[in-house]
CSV table of C-alpha atoms in Angstrom, one decimal:
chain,number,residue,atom,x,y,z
A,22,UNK,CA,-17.6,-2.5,29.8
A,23,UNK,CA,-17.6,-0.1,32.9
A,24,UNK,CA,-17.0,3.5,32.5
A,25,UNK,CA,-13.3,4.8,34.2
A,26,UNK,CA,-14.7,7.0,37.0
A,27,UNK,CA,-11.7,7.1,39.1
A,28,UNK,CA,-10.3,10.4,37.0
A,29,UNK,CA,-13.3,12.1,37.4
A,30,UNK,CA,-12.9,15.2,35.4
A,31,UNK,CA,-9.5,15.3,35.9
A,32,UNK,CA,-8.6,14.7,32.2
A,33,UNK,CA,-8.4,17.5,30.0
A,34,UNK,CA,-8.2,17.2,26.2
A,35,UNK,CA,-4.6,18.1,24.7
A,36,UNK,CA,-4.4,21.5,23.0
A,37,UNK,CA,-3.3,21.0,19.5
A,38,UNK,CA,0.4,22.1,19.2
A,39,UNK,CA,0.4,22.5,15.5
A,40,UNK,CA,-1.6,24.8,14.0
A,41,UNK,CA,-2.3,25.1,10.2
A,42,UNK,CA,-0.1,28.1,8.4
A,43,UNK,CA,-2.5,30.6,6.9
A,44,UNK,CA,-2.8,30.5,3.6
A,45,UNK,CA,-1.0,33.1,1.3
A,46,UNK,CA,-1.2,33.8,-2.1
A,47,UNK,CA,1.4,34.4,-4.2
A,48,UNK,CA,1.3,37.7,-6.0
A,49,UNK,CA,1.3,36.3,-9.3
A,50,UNK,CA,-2.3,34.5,-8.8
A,51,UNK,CA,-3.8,38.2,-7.8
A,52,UNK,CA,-2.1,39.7,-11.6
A,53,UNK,CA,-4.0,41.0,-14.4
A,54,UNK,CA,-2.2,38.5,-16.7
A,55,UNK,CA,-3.3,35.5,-14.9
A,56,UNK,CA,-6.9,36.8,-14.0
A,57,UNK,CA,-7.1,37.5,-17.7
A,58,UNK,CA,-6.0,33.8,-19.1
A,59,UNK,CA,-8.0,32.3,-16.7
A,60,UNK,CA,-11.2,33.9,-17.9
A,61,UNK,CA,-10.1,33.5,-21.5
A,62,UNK,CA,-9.7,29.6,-20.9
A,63,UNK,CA,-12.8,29.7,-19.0
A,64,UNK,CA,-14.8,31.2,-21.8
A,65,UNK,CA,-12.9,29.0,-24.5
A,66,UNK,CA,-13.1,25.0,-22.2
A,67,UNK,CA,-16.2,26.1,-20.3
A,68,UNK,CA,-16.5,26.6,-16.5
A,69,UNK,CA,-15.9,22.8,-15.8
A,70,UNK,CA,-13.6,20.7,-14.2
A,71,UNK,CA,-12.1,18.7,-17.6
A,72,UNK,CA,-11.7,15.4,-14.9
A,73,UNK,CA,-15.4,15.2,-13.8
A,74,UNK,CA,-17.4,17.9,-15.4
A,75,UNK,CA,-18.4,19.3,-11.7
A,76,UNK,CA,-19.1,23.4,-12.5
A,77,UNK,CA,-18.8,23.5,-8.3
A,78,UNK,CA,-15.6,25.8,-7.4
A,79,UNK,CA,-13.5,26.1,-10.5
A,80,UNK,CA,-9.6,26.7,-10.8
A,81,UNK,CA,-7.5,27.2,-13.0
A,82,UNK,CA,-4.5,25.2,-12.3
A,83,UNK,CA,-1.0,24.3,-13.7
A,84,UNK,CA,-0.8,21.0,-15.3
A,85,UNK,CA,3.4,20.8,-14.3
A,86,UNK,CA,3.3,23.4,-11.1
A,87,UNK,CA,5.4,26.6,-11.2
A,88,UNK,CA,7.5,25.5,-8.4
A,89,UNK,CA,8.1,22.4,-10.4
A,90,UNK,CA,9.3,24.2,-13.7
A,91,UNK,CA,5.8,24.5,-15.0
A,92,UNK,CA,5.2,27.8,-17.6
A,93,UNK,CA,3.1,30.2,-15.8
A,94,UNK,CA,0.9,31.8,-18.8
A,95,UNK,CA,1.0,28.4,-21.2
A,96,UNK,CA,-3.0,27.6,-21.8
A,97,UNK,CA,-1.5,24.0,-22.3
A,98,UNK,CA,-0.3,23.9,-18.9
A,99,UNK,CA,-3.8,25.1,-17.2
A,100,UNK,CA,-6.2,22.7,-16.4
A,101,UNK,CA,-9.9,23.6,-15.2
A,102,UNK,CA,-10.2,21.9,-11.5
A,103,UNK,CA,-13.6,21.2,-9.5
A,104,UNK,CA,-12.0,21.9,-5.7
A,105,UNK,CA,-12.1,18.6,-4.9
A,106,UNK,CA,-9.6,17.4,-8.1
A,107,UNK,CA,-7.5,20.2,-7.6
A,108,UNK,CA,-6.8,19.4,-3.6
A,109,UNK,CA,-6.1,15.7,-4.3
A,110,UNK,CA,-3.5,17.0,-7.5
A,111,UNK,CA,-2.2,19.3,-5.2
A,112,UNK,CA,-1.6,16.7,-2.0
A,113,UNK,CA,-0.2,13.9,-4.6
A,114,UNK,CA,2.3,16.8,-6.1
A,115,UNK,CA,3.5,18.0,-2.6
A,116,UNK,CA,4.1,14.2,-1.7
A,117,UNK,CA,6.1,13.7,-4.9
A,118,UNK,CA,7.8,16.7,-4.2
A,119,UNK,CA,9.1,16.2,-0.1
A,120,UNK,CA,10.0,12.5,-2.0
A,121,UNK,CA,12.5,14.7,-4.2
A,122,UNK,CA,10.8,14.1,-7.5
A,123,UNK,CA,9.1,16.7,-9.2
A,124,UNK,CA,5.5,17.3,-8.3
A,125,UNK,CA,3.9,17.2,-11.4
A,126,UNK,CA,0.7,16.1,-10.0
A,127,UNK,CA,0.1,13.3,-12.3
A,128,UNK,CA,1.4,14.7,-15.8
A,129,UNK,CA,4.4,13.6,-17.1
A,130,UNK,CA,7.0,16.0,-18.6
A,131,UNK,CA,7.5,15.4,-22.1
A,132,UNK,CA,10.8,13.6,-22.7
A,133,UNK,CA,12.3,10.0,-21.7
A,134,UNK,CA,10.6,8.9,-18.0
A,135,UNK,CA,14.1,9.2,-16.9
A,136,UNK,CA,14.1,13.3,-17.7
A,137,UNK,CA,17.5,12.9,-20.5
């Protein structure tokens, strides 16, 4: 297959038009009563991710997200997260969530499935 010559160098690439928002933490991840349950569960679980045992780039994360109703300082809504988990539990909660369910990221509230 011949190469198309007759644009030369004519073409230019497109510029992307959207650009990624920067990311921001909420003050609540930067308080002394978070930074302290997270290295108490840390200390207590291990420094692991409790799906695949990967010790690379820990978090702490919320079973039921905040967002989503989730208790902020409730040890049995934190779950240890290598990076990669914790993305993929984040993207699947964000999709649940512009689908107007609740983003739970996998965990069920307790209750009926139909949330009466």
């Amino acid at each position: 297959m011949g190469r198309l010559t007759a644009f030369g160098g004519r073409l230019q690439p497109l510029a992307p038009k959207v650009k990624a928002p920067i990311k921001v933490v909420e003050p609540f991840y930067q308080s002394k009563a978070w930074r302290e349950l997270v290295a108490r569960i840390k200390r207590e679980r291990g420094n692991h991710c409790e799906r695949c045992g990967s010790t690379k780039r820990v978090i702490a994360d919320h079973k039921q997200e905040r967002k989503d109703g989730g208790a902020d300082l409730d040890p049995a809504n934190i779950e240890l997260l290598c990076f990669d988990h914790h993305q993929r539990k984040t993207a699947k909660a964000r999709a649940a969530r512009a689908l107007g369910g609740q983003g739970t990221g996998g965990h069920q509230k307790s209750g009926s499935p139909s949330g009466s």
